[in-house]
PDB file of C-alpha atoms in Angstrom:
ATOM      1  CA  MET A 207       0.000   0.000   0.000  1.00  0.00           C
ATOM      2  CA  PRO A 208       1.556   3.346  -1.019  1.00  0.00           C
ATOM      3  CA  VAL A 209       2.345   5.896   1.668  1.00  0.00           C
ATOM      4  CA  LEU A 210       0.085   8.959   1.716  1.00  0.00           C
ATOM      5  CA  PRO A 211       1.710  12.126   0.345  1.00  0.00           C
ATOM      6  CA  GLY A 212       3.219  13.956   3.331  1.00  0.00           C
ATOM      7  CA  ALA A 213       3.361  10.866   5.535  1.00  0.00           C
ATOM      8  CA  GLU A 214       6.852   9.823   4.449  1.00  0.00           C
ATOM      9  CA  PRO A 215       9.585   9.295   7.053  1.00  0.00           C
ATOM     10  CA  PHE A 216      12.251  11.977   7.381  1.00  0.00           C
ATOM     11  CA  ARG A 217      15.975  11.599   7.957  1.00  0.00           C
ATOM     12  CA  HIS A 218      18.809  14.121   8.015  1.00  0.00           C
ATOM     13  CA  GLU A 219      22.527  13.478   8.387  1.00  0.00           C
ATOM     14  CA  GLY A 220      23.956  16.176  10.617  1.00  0.00           C
ATOM     15  CA  GLY A 221      26.452  16.272  13.468  1.00  0.00           C
ATOM     16  CA  GLU A 222      27.307  13.953  16.343  1.00  0.00           C
ATOM     17  CA  ILE A 223      24.115  14.699  18.285  1.00  0.00           C
ATOM     18  CA  GLY A 224      21.126  12.633  17.164  1.00  0.00           C
ATOM     19  CA  VAL A 225      17.407  13.047  17.760  1.00  0.00           C
ATOM     20  CA  LEU A 226      14.776  10.360  17.244  1.00  0.00           C
ATOM     21  CA  LEU A 227      11.200  11.640  16.933  1.00  0.00           C
ATOM     22  CA  CYS A 228       8.201   9.320  17.436  1.00  0.00           C
ATOM     23  CA  HIS A 229       4.757  10.172  16.071  1.00  0.00           C
ATOM     24  CA  GLY A 230       1.425   9.228  17.592  1.00  0.00           C
ATOM     25  CA  PHE A 231      -1.216   6.518  17.208  1.00  0.00           C
ATOM     26  CA  THR A 232      -3.109   6.743  13.860  1.00  0.00           C
ATOM     27  CA  GLY A 233      -0.880   9.717  12.938  1.00  0.00           C
ATOM     28  CA  CYS A 234       2.273   9.911  10.831  1.00  0.00           C
ATOM     29  CA  PRO A 235       5.555  11.856  10.502  1.00  0.00           C
ATOM     30  CA  GLN A 236       3.677  14.862   9.071  1.00  0.00           C
ATOM     31  CA  SER A 237       2.658  15.912  12.595  1.00  0.00           C
ATOM     32  CA  LEU A 238       6.325  16.170  13.623  1.00  0.00           C
ATOM     33  CA  ARG A 239       7.888  17.164  10.310  1.00  0.00           C
ATOM     34  CA  PRO A 240       8.266  20.905  11.131  1.00  0.00           C
ATOM     35  CA  TRP A 241       9.938  19.942  14.431  1.00  0.00           C
ATOM     36  CA  ALA A 242      12.295  17.540  12.664  1.00  0.00           C
ATOM     37  CA  GLU A 243      13.190  20.150  10.042  1.00  0.00           C
ATOM     38  CA  PHE A 244      13.837  22.779  12.731  1.00  0.00           C
ATOM     39  CA  LEU A 245      16.356  20.465  14.401  1.00  0.00           C
ATOM     40  CA  ALA A 246      17.921  19.424  11.101  1.00  0.00           C
ATOM     41  CA  GLU A 247      18.433  23.054  10.103  1.00  0.00           C
ATOM     42  CA  ARG A 248      20.466  23.483  13.292  1.00  0.00           C
ATOM     43  CA  GLY A 249      22.898  20.740  12.384  1.00  0.00           C
ATOM     44  CA  LEU A 250      21.518  17.793  14.321  1.00  0.00           C
ATOM     45  CA  THR A 251      21.217  14.276  12.941  1.00  0.00           C
ATOM     46  CA  VAL A 252      17.485  13.570  12.856  1.00  0.00           C
ATOM     47  CA  SER A 253      15.368  10.462  12.364  1.00  0.00           C
ATOM     48  CA  LEU A 254      11.570  10.566  12.118  1.00  0.00           C
ATOM     49  CA  PRO A 255      10.355   7.085  11.110  1.00  0.00           C
ATOM     50  CA  LEU A 256       6.925   6.032   9.870  1.00  0.00           C
ATOM     51  CA  LEU A 257       5.478   3.452  12.264  1.00  0.00           C
ATOM     52  CA  PRO A 258       4.155   0.187  10.769  1.00  0.00           C
ATOM     53  CA  GLY A 259       0.477   0.351   9.800  1.00  0.00           C
ATOM     54  CA  HIS A 260       0.487   4.144   9.714  1.00  0.00           C
ATOM     55  CA  GLY A 261       0.476   6.632   6.861  1.00  0.00           C
ATOM     56  CA  THR A 262      -1.499   4.449   4.434  1.00  0.00           C
ATOM     57  CA  ARG A 263      -5.045   3.381   5.433  1.00  0.00           C
ATOM     58  CA  TRP A 264      -6.533   2.450   8.780  1.00  0.00           C
ATOM     59  CA  GLN A 265      -7.097  -1.150   7.713  1.00  0.00           C
ATOM     60  CA  ASP A 266      -3.312  -1.593   7.604  1.00  0.00           C
ATOM     61  CA  LEU A 267      -3.030  -0.484  11.219  1.00  0.00           C
ATOM     62  CA  GLN A 268      -5.527  -3.198  12.128  1.00  0.00           C
ATOM     63  CA  LEU A 269      -2.867  -5.780  11.240  1.00  0.00           C
ATOM     64  CA  THR A 270      -0.176  -4.357  13.533  1.00  0.00           C
ATOM     65  CA  GLY A 271       0.423  -4.061  17.267  1.00  0.00           C
ATOM     66  CA  TRP A 272       2.603  -2.292  19.801  1.00  0.00           C
ATOM     67  CA  GLN A 273       5.472  -4.718  19.292  1.00  0.00           C
ATOM     68  CA  ASP A 274       5.701  -3.579  15.642  1.00  0.00           C
ATOM     69  CA  TRP A 275       5.611   0.131  16.521  1.00  0.00           C
ATOM     70  CA  TYR A 276       8.185  -0.186  19.274  1.00  0.00           C
ATOM     71  CA  ALA A 277      10.475  -2.387  17.168  1.00  0.00           C
ATOM     72  CA  GLU A 278      10.595   0.341  14.510  1.00  0.00           C
ATOM     73  CA  VAL A 279      11.697   3.110  16.879  1.00  0.00           C
ATOM     74  CA  ASP A 280      14.093   0.733  18.624  1.00  0.00           C
ATOM     75  CA  ARG A 281      15.790  -0.016  15.288  1.00  0.00           C
ATOM     76  CA  GLU A 282      16.033   3.677  14.505  1.00  0.00           C
ATOM     77  CA  PHE A 283      17.454   4.402  17.936  1.00  0.00           C
ATOM     78  CA  ARG A 284      20.137   1.729  17.559  1.00  0.00           C
ATOM     79  CA  ALA A 285      21.082   3.093  14.133  1.00  0.00           C
ATOM     80  CA  LEU A 286      21.383   6.625  15.520  1.00  0.00           C
ATOM     81  CA  SER A 287      23.457   5.335  18.439  1.00  0.00           C
ATOM     82  CA  GLU A 288      25.964   3.823  16.024  1.00  0.00           C
ATOM     83  CA  ARG A 289      26.172   7.086  14.093  1.00  0.00           C
ATOM     84  CA  CYS A 290      26.085   9.667  16.918  1.00  0.00           C
ATOM     85  CA  GLU A 291      27.919  10.353  20.171  1.00  0.00           C
ATOM     86  CA  ARG A 292      24.694  11.208  21.994  1.00  0.00           C
ATOM     87  CA  VAL A 293      21.046  10.524  21.183  1.00  0.00           C
ATOM     88  CA  PHE A 294      17.864  12.206  22.459  1.00  0.00           C
ATOM     89  CA  VAL A 295      14.355  10.755  22.064  1.00  0.00           C
ATOM     90  CA  PHE A 296      11.280  12.915  21.457  1.00  0.00           C
ATOM     91  CA  GLY A 297       7.622  11.957  21.067  1.00  0.00           C
ATOM     92  CA  LEU A 298       4.054  13.196  20.688  1.00  0.00           C
ATOM     93  CA  SER A 299       1.112  11.382  22.333  1.00  0.00           C
ATOM     94  CA  MET A 300       1.706   7.620  21.918  1.00  0.00           C
ATOM     95  CA  GLY A 301       5.089   8.649  20.540  1.00  0.00           C
ATOM     96  CA  GLY A 302       5.791  10.008  24.006  1.00  0.00           C
ATOM     97  CA  ALA A 303       5.163   6.553  25.442  1.00  0.00           C
ATOM     98  CA  LEU A 304       7.487   5.059  22.820  1.00  0.00           C
ATOM     99  CA  ALA A 305      10.183   7.581  23.757  1.00  0.00           C
ATOM    100  CA  LEU A 306       9.788   6.858  27.460  1.00  0.00           C
ATOM    101  CA  ARG A 307      10.092   3.115  26.883  1.00  0.00           C
ATOM    102  CA  LEU A 308      13.275   3.666  24.871  1.00  0.00           C
ATOM    103  CA  ALA A 309      14.630   5.637  27.824  1.00  0.00           C
ATOM    104  CA  ALA A 310      13.601   2.945  30.301  1.00  0.00           C
ATOM    105  CA  ARG A 311      15.189   0.129  28.308  1.00  0.00           C
ATOM    106  CA  HIS A 312      18.319   1.803  26.929  1.00  0.00           C
ATOM    107  CA  GLY A 313      19.391   3.689  30.052  1.00  0.00           C
ATOM    108  CA  ASP A 314      22.410   5.950  29.680  1.00  0.00           C
ATOM    109  CA  ALA A 315      22.417   5.480  25.902  1.00  0.00           C
ATOM    110  CA  VAL A 316      19.502   7.952  25.900  1.00  0.00           C
ATOM    111  CA  SER A 317      20.794  11.423  26.812  1.00  0.00           C
ATOM    112  CA  GLY A 318      17.401  13.055  27.383  1.00  0.00           C
ATOM    113  CA  VAL A 319      13.683  12.793  26.695  1.00  0.00           C
ATOM    114  CA  VAL A 320      11.195  15.364  25.378  1.00  0.00           C
ATOM    115  CA  VAL A 321       7.504  14.450  25.283  1.00  0.00           C
ATOM    116  CA  VAL A 322       4.510  16.494  24.127  1.00  0.00           C
ATOM    117  CA  ASN A 323       1.081  15.548  25.509  1.00  0.00           C
ATOM    118  CA  PRO A 324       2.292  12.026  26.291  1.00  0.00           C
ATOM    119  CA  ALA A 325      -0.370   9.314  26.416  1.00  0.00           C
ATOM    120  CA  ASN A 326      -0.324   6.852  29.300  1.00  0.00           C
ATOM    121  CA  LYS A 327      -3.715   5.148  29.249  1.00  0.00           C
ATOM    122  CA  VAL A 328      -6.717   4.327  27.055  1.00  0.00           C
ATOM    123  CA  HIS A 329      -9.514   6.032  28.981  1.00  0.00           C
ATOM    124  CA  GLY A 330     -13.229   5.415  29.336  1.00  0.00           C
ATOM    125  CA  LEU A 331     -15.411   2.439  30.139  1.00  0.00           C
ATOM    126  CA  ALA A 332     -15.083   1.208  26.561  1.00  0.00           C
ATOM    127  CA  ALA A 333     -11.377   0.557  27.147  1.00  0.00           C
ATOM    128  CA  HIS A 334     -12.193  -2.369  29.430  1.00  0.00           C
ATOM    129  CA  ALA A 335     -14.449  -3.855  26.750  1.00  0.00           C
ATOM    130  CA  LEU A 336     -11.801  -3.776  24.013  1.00  0.00           C
ATOM    131  CA  PRO A 337     -10.691  -7.410  24.465  1.00  0.00           C
ATOM    132  CA  VAL A 338     -14.199  -8.517  23.392  1.00  0.00           C
ATOM    133  CA  VAL A 339     -15.577  -5.603  21.373  1.00  0.00           C
ATOM    134  CA  ARG A 340     -12.657  -5.680  18.922  1.00  0.00           C
ATOM    135  CA  TYR A 341     -14.047  -8.962  17.566  1.00  0.00           C
ATOM    136  CA  LEU A 342     -17.510  -7.435  17.038  1.00  0.00           C
ATOM    137  CA  VAL A 343     -16.681  -3.927  15.781  1.00  0.00           C
ATOM    138  CA  ARG A 344     -13.753  -3.249  13.455  1.00  0.00           C
ATOM    139  CA  SER A 345     -13.249   0.453  14.097  1.00  0.00           C
ATOM    140  CA  THR A 346     -14.484   3.601  15.774  1.00  0.00           C
ATOM    141  CA  LYS A 347     -14.255   7.344  15.098  1.00  0.00           C
ATOM    142  CA  GLY A 348     -10.756   8.743  14.599  1.00  0.00           C
ATOM    143  CA  LEU A 349      -8.707  10.955  16.923  1.00  0.00           C
ATOM    144  CA  ALA A 350      -6.832  13.174  14.462  1.00  0.00           C
ATOM    145  CA  ASP A 351      -6.848  16.952  14.014  1.00  0.00           C
ATOM    146  CA  ASP A 352      -7.198  18.230  17.587  1.00  0.00           C
ATOM    147  CA  ILE A 353      -5.641  21.611  16.716  1.00  0.00           C
ATOM    148  CA  ALA A 354      -6.636  25.061  18.008  1.00  0.00           C
ATOM    149  CA  LYS A 355      -5.397  26.897  14.903  1.00  0.00           C
ATOM    150  CA  ASP A 356      -8.186  27.814  12.496  1.00  0.00           C
ATOM    151  CA  THR A 357      -5.939  28.741   9.568  1.00  0.00           C
ATOM    152  CA  GLY A 358      -6.180  25.511   7.609  1.00  0.00           C
ATOM    153  CA  THR A 359      -3.610  23.589   9.647  1.00  0.00           C
ATOM    154  CA  HIS A 360      -4.395  19.892   9.319  1.00  0.00           C
ATOM    155  CA  GLU A 361      -3.028  16.706  10.844  1.00  0.00           C
ATOM    156  CA  LEU A 362      -2.635  13.862   8.381  1.00  0.00           C
ATOM    157  CA  GLY A 363      -4.136  10.964  10.326  1.00  0.00           C
ATOM    158  CA  TYR A 364      -6.728   8.229  10.058  1.00  0.00           C
ATOM    159  CA  ASP A 365     -10.416   9.063  10.400  1.00  0.00           C
ATOM    160  CA  ARG A 366     -11.023   5.609  11.937  1.00  0.00           C
ATOM    161  CA  VAL A 367      -9.367   3.791  14.859  1.00  0.00           C
ATOM    162  CA  PRO A 368      -9.094  -0.004  14.363  1.00  0.00           C
ATOM    163  CA  LEU A 369     -10.062  -1.673  17.618  1.00  0.00           C
ATOM    164  CA  HIS A 370      -7.542  -4.524  17.390  1.00  0.00           C
ATOM    165  CA  ALA A 371      -4.803  -1.903  17.322  1.00  0.00           C
ATOM    166  CA  ALA A 372      -6.489   0.089  20.109  1.00  0.00           C
ATOM    167  CA  HIS A 373      -6.477  -3.038  22.275  1.00  0.00           C
ATOM    168  CA  SER A 374      -2.768  -3.486  21.616  1.00  0.00           C
ATOM    169  CA  LEU A 375      -2.207   0.192  22.438  1.00  0.00           C
ATOM    170  CA  ARG A 376      -3.926  -0.290  25.802  1.00  0.00           C
ATOM    171  CA  ARG A 377      -1.641  -3.203  26.623  1.00  0.00           C
ATOM    172  CA  PHE A 378       1.384  -1.147  25.567  1.00  0.00           C
ATOM    173  CA  PHE A 379       0.460   1.723  27.867  1.00  0.00           C
ATOM    174  CA  GLN A 380       0.160  -0.711  30.767  1.00  0.00           C
ATOM    175  CA  ARG A 381       3.610  -2.069  30.028  1.00  0.00           C
ATOM    176  CA  VAL A 382       5.181   1.382  29.714  1.00  0.00           C
ATOM    177  CA  ASP A 383       3.532   2.548  32.927  1.00  0.00           C
ATOM    178  CA  SER A 384       5.200  -0.303  34.811  1.00  0.00           C
ATOM    179  CA  GLU A 385       8.571   0.696  33.324  1.00  0.00           C
ATOM    180  CA  LEU A 386       8.392   4.447  34.054  1.00  0.00           C
ATOM    181  CA  PRO A 387      10.408   4.157  37.310  1.00  0.00           C
ATOM    182  CA  GLN A 388      13.330   3.017  35.142  1.00  0.00           C
ATOM    183  CA  VAL A 389      13.360   6.393  33.366  1.00  0.00           C
ATOM    184  CA  THR A 390      16.174   8.410  34.977  1.00  0.00           C
ATOM    185  CA  GLN A 391      17.203  10.749  32.143  1.00  0.00           C
ATOM    186  CA  PRO A 392      16.557  14.505  32.051  1.00  0.00           C
ATOM    187  CA  LEU A 393      12.946  15.015  30.984  1.00  0.00           C
ATOM    188  CA  LEU A 394      11.145  17.915  29.337  1.00  0.00           C
ATOM    189  CA  LEU A 395       7.366  17.426  29.313  1.00  0.00           C
ATOM    190  CA  LEU A 396       5.203  19.909  27.435  1.00  0.00           C
ATOM    191  CA  ARG A 397       1.435  19.640  27.706  1.00  0.00           C
ATOM    192  CA  SER A 398      -1.712  21.423  26.573  1.00  0.00           C
ATOM    193  CA  PRO A 399      -4.262  22.171  29.329  1.00  0.00           C
ATOM    194  CA  GLN A 400      -6.918  22.022  26.587  1.00  0.00           C
ATOM    195  CA  ASP A 401      -6.341  18.600  25.078  1.00  0.00           C
ATOM    196  CA  HIS A 402      -9.358  16.712  23.712  1.00  0.00           C
ATOM    197  CA  VAL A 403      -7.455  13.448  23.135  1.00  0.00           C
ATOM    198  CA  VAL A 404      -5.171  12.911  26.145  1.00  0.00           C
ATOM    199  CA  PRO A 405      -6.280  14.196  29.590  1.00  0.00           C
ATOM    200  CA  PRO A 406      -3.913  16.018  32.006  1.00  0.00           C
ATOM    201  CA  ALA A 407      -3.955  12.902  34.210  1.00  0.00           C
ATOM    202  CA  ASP A 408      -1.642  11.155  31.751  1.00  0.00           C
ATOM    203  CA  SER A 409       1.111  13.763  32.069  1.00  0.00           C
ATOM    204  CA  ALA A 410       0.644  13.837  35.833  1.00  0.00           C
ATOM    205  CA  ARG A 411       1.014  10.060  35.943  1.00  0.00           C
ATOM    206  CA  VAL A 412       4.227  10.183  33.911  1.00  0.00           C
ATOM    207  CA  LEU A 413       5.718  12.894  36.124  1.00  0.00           C
ATOM    208  CA  SER A 414       4.786  11.015  39.299  1.00  0.00           C
ATOM    209  CA  ARG A 415       6.326   7.700  38.217  1.00  0.00           C
ATOM    210  CA  VAL A 416       9.590   8.527  36.439  1.00  0.00           C
ATOM    211  CA  SER A 417      12.788   8.549  38.519  1.00  0.00           C
ATOM    212  CA  SER A 418      14.290  11.524  36.687  1.00  0.00           C
ATOM    213  CA  THR A 419      15.567  14.330  38.921  1.00  0.00           C
ATOM    214  CA  ASP A 420      16.075  16.836  36.088  1.00  0.00           C
ATOM    215  CA  VAL A 421      12.442  17.458  35.112  1.00  0.00           C
ATOM    216  CA  THR A 422      10.792  20.452  33.443  1.00  0.00           C
ATOM    217  CA  GLU A 423       7.037  20.755  32.830  1.00  0.00           C
ATOM    218  CA  THR A 424       5.825  23.421  30.404  1.00  0.00           C
ATOM    219  CA  LEU A 425       2.211  24.386  29.709  1.00  0.00           C
ATOM    220  CA  LEU A 426       1.154  25.057  26.115  1.00  0.00           C
ATOM    221  CA  GLU A 427      -1.744  27.379  26.836  1.00  0.00           C
ATOM    222  CA  ARG A 428      -2.698  28.156  23.228  1.00  0.00           C
ATOM    223  CA  SER A 429      -2.635  24.661  21.746  1.00  0.00           C
ATOM    224  CA  TYR A 430      -4.689  21.478  21.707  1.00  0.00           C
ATOM    225  CA  HIS A 431      -3.380  17.910  21.435  1.00  0.00           C
ATOM    226  CA  VAL A 432      -1.332  18.175  18.233  1.00  0.00           C
ATOM    227  CA  ALA A 433       0.676  21.043  19.673  1.00  0.00           C
ATOM    228  CA  THR A 434       3.554  20.453  17.251  1.00  0.00           C
ATOM    229  CA  LEU A 435       1.327  21.877  14.488  1.00  0.00           C
ATOM    230  CA  ASP A 436      -0.419  24.444  16.675  1.00  0.00           C
ATOM    231  CA  HIS A 437       0.133  27.939  18.085  1.00  0.00           C
ATOM    232  CA  ASP A 438       2.870  26.812  20.486  1.00  0.00           C
ATOM    233  CA  ALA A 439       4.872  24.828  17.939  1.00  0.00           C
ATOM    234  CA  GLU A 440       7.784  27.274  17.819  1.00  0.00           C
ATOM    235  CA  ARG A 441       8.050  27.200  21.587  1.00  0.00           C
ATOM    236  CA  ILE A 442       8.229  23.404  21.533  1.00  0.00           C
ATOM    237  CA  PHE A 443      10.930  23.494  18.884  1.00  0.00           C
ATOM    238  CA  GLN A 444      13.017  26.154  20.625  1.00  0.00           C
ATOM    239  CA  ASP A 445      12.644  24.725  24.139  1.00  0.00           C
ATOM    240  CA  SER A 446      13.628  21.255  22.958  1.00  0.00           C
ATOM    241  CA  TYR A 447      16.666  22.605  21.121  1.00  0.00           C
ATOM    242  CA  GLU A 448      17.757  24.551  24.216  1.00  0.00           C
ATOM    243  CA  PHE A 449      17.195  21.377  26.284  1.00  0.00           C
ATOM    244  CA  ILE A 450      19.636  19.546  24.018  1.00  0.00           C
ATOM    245  CA  GLY A 451      22.075  22.444  24.126  1.00  0.00           C
ATOM    246  CA  ARG A 452      22.075  22.458  27.925  1.00  0.00           C
ATOM    247  CA  LEU A 453      22.826  18.744  28.127  1.00  0.00           C
ATOM    248  CA  ALA A 454      25.118  18.522  25.096  1.00  0.00           C
ATOM    249  CA  PRO A 455      26.937  21.863  24.722  1.00  0.00           C
ATOM    250  CA  GLY A 456      27.982  22.543  21.164  1.00  0.00           C
ATOM    251  CA  ALA A 457      25.171  20.483  19.666  1.00  0.00           C
ATOM    252  CA  GLY A 458      24.963  21.090  15.936  1.00  0.00           C
ATOM    253  CA  ALA A 459      28.337  22.836  15.796  1.00  0.00           C
ATOM    254  CA  GLY A 460      30.637  22.116  12.901  1.00  0.00           C
ATOM    255  CA  THR A 461      27.980  21.197  10.336  1.00  0.00           C
ATOM    256  CA  VAL A 462      27.911  22.714   6.885  1.00  0.00           C
ATOM    257  CA  ALA A 463      25.391  25.544   6.616  1.00  0.00           C
ATOM    258  CA  GLY A 464      22.686  24.805   4.109  1.00  0.00           C
ATOM    259  CA  GLU A 465      23.489  21.101   3.936  1.00  0.00           C
ATOM    260  CA  GLU A 466      20.777  19.423   1.927  1.00  0.00           C
ATOM    261  CA  THR A 467      18.200  17.463   3.903  1.00  0.00           C
ATOM    262  CA  LYS A 468      18.003  13.820   2.983  1.00  0.00           C
ATOM    263  CA  GLU A 469      14.622  12.164   2.930  1.00  0.00           C
ATOM    264  CA  THR A 470      13.782   8.516   2.646  1.00  0.00           C
ATOM    265  CA  ALA A 471      10.463   6.892   2.043  1.00  0.00           C
ATOM    266  CA  ASN A 472       9.244   3.731   3.698  1.00  0.00           C
ATOM    267  CA  GLY A 473       8.357   1.354   0.930  1.00  0.00           C
ATOM    268  CA  GLY A 474       6.539  -1.084   3.206  1.00  0.00           C
TER     269      GLY A 474
END
């Protein structure tokens, strides 16, 4: 199945500091592309993969599970680690959970974590029915496009959520939640008080369970869930870059100005 225009993965060969960005459930790299380009323009090595089952049609997501999504970011992280001296992991929504699990499992190999509106739980009474309902109903209404901007900004995501994948997502969140105490790296968490997809309780849960001592929480007052495409996007980009600079002084130094960005498409 061909990848939707705009949903392609993004990679840029920069300096010795690497950043892995993880997109959210039913979304695609498009939601993080401006963030990735901002970092690439500042000389960082950047990887923004397309998760299996995403960026094509929702029926393809139905055939995948959390093990597939995590395996993809784990492969990208290992590749960045071979190429770079230090690697940071960033994520939006479910991508935040992926980033936190990378931090929990890879320890000191992860230099820092930045998460935006990180998801920690599938909420609502329906969540408990997923093990059974997923065999009776294939999909439900989509989650994409929770953006405060009214200027035509659009998130490229599925308009349906396959319930088999939602059930796997629920199990993944439970696993990540149990691993949060293993997260010790510096953490920057940015969240939108007005988020119609992930409630504030998820960020609070993450902050209460990680073992990190270097923790910063920032409120994105003007944005909804997909804050990386919203009014506070530039703040996210700048704050995350300064976070890297504080922990890895000289990040991006020594790269050639105007170096051409390299893009690769996922053919699967």
